[in-house]
């Protein structure tokens, strides 16, 4: 006896939860399945906790501008999850940066992102022979634990049924329309299915004989660190090249240290040529040797006081990207309607605050039907 | 017990595509055995051979390798600056992938760790040089000692080890062509020498070229000191003084002698007058250029065309780990 619903969301990360609440306004019965023991425990948790304000994309005015627009919206909607005890600092490197301090300033002015030169106390934390200039910006950090509570409440209030410890496997079309999904907790027959699996996006396709969506996966490590006193209230990002960020991580009361060069520990692709392997399998099996010694030493060349930071483990997670994102600063969301099956839609995005673009795309798709 | 250090090995080179695979294999193995953390930085100083293509599979095979390619070939010292700027290790070892034996790395690092900020490798048996080269060298040494007050040690190679603080001090001196030996003197770091024997992966041998040596020597004299220009100024002052004296002599002849050839006076005065003007100009220009040289020019010394890091494909790693052997197969010795 299969359970029925109007829409089934596969994946209990931030995107899945947001979509579930969004769709609940239009459908009466929504089901969400999550393979883990709790919601928002994977990529929605293990990230830099940064709400993007456009500062990260000085070379793409379009991406930066949209990021800035989403920023205010996110802050409004989720202000209870925002951690405002931190000052966000952006520093431009002298050598190896793709933008100069002046270009950065101009780009941010263009998109209306507030920017001011940091005060002397903060500037003196940086090695001026390696850093061209230091700016105080308006960018917030979110607390994943608080965001999880907000989304869980929202989804419950919207009448969405959440099933944890439930893995979605095969998807087959139903003769009367809709999709039948076999899960570890029984079969579900849904009018529509939205796959929000992030790194596990292709799992259903692989199990169902559907085409793979070409994706690139990276095994990513963020070191969790205790920073010395002057850095405790700061979130630092060095731009714009193979540099690093030292961002507050509210759920643990620590900071994360991530480095463009040392955070990725290896990569693989989902495509038709290689046998599929799940992200979880890779995480389980690959040797995880922390790159913290490298991260810390390079970071200490720019911010000398980071030499005395202490590591308290690392967050290891799989980061999933669209293979095309590498060429430029664009960060599009993938939204594939009716992928391989009528009624099976795939959503894949890498930035938490970009969820609004997904909702808009789905809204448009619904309107056009 | 591996020491808790991160060692950077920096190879600044040009056109070494044939040698890189064996160099990387040996270096990665040695560093993996000896140190808990390391990085190997390949700094491509404008290679025109197949190096970029040769490096791609190597980056997929070895972890902790970085490849930086400069946009055009630069002086060795400038390329070295690019490498030192980017190395992150507690100790940075530089070497030539073809001619410097990888096995000396631990000895160099140990010597550096013993409290010496800078260790410079010295070739036990430097290559034979011709008579012209040796003559030029001894002249240069004498001139350098007088003018630049610097005695360049002989037999120095590209094998060096610098501590982190030495790297920081040395990279702070931003000058277009700077000889490391002179910079060390400026900064006050006295190097320690480590003799070793050079090898050859490719079968070739390093060719000391008189032309390059003369260029380096001249650059050493001219770029590191305003002394040559002072010499020009002195010549200028002397020249103008002598020409002025000569002009006075010409006038005196005209005044006190009776049978002066018509036209001689004016001609001589014109020539010596012009000489005075020319020498005064030379003196002033020499001094001005000296001022300019003394100032640091704030242009970037180099531009990195591309930087690529290790991107080990995990597919292989998981496949190796996934296969199960139900029996104990005899394992080959590592």
XYZ file of C-alpha atoms in Angstrom, chain A residues 94-97 127-130 217-219 242 259 261-262 264-269 274-275 277 281-283 285-287 289-295 297-299 301-302, chain B residues 2 4-6 35-39 60 63-64 66 84-90 164 167-168 171-172 174 298 302 304 307 309-315 317-319 321-322:
84
model
C 48.635 42.471 -3.136
C 49.922 39.591 -5.208
C 47.759 37.022 -6.921
C 44.445 38.841 -6.585
C 50.543 41.874 6.971
C 50.585 45.007 4.844
C 53.301 43.678 2.568
C 50.907 40.937 1.434
C 31.974 16.647 -6.603
C 34.795 17.767 -4.360
C 35.744 16.298 -1.039
C 43.828 31.173 -4.053
C 41.257 27.712 1.823
C 43.713 25.657 -2.496
C 43.588 23.262 0.465
C 39.366 20.509 -1.895
C 40.903 17.094 -1.210
C 40.116 15.471 -4.499
C 37.271 15.354 -6.954
C 35.156 13.109 -9.079
C 32.406 13.474 -11.663
C 32.032 6.212 -14.980
C 30.156 3.909 -12.624
C 29.475 6.188 -6.594
C 30.605 6.014 -0.037
C 33.449 8.365 -0.904
C 33.237 10.105 2.468
C 36.170 5.246 2.279
C 38.658 7.979 1.438
C 41.545 8.711 3.730
C 44.119 13.676 6.248
C 43.535 17.192 7.456
C 45.152 19.952 5.433
C 45.034 22.256 8.444
C 48.863 22.518 8.620
C 48.882 23.917 5.105
C 45.848 26.152 5.604
C 50.653 28.336 7.484
C 49.454 30.100 4.376
C 46.821 32.057 6.297
C 51.386 34.829 6.172
C 48.494 37.232 5.723
C 58.390 12.717 11.889
C 55.835 18.434 12.880
C 57.052 20.685 10.110
C 55.826 21.744 6.741
C 58.161 15.036 7.050
C 54.589 15.115 8.279
C 53.602 17.858 5.846
C 55.102 19.173 2.667
C 54.426 20.918 -0.606
C 46.519 14.179 -10.734
C 49.099 15.331 -3.749
C 50.637 18.541 -2.448
C 51.581 23.135 -7.083
C 59.441 32.400 -2.424
C 56.358 34.630 -2.417
C 54.093 31.661 -2.769
C 55.779 28.982 -0.669
C 54.139 28.412 2.688
C 56.568 26.092 4.456
C 58.380 26.530 7.752
C 60.459 31.117 7.221
C 62.030 34.022 3.374
C 59.918 36.820 4.826
C 60.842 38.744 -0.094
C 60.374 42.142 1.477
C 61.337 44.157 -3.933
C 56.483 49.777 -7.054
C 56.200 39.119 -12.297
C 51.594 34.436 -12.845
C 48.288 28.330 -11.062
C 47.042 22.551 -7.659
C 46.858 18.845 -7.138
C 43.492 17.496 -8.174
C 43.777 13.869 -7.302
C 40.925 11.892 -8.826
C 39.178 10.057 -6.010
C 37.743 7.405 -8.291
C 41.308 5.919 -4.381
C 37.884 4.477 -3.684
C 38.270 1.637 -6.148
C 39.811 0.732 -1.090
C 36.662 -0.994 -2.186
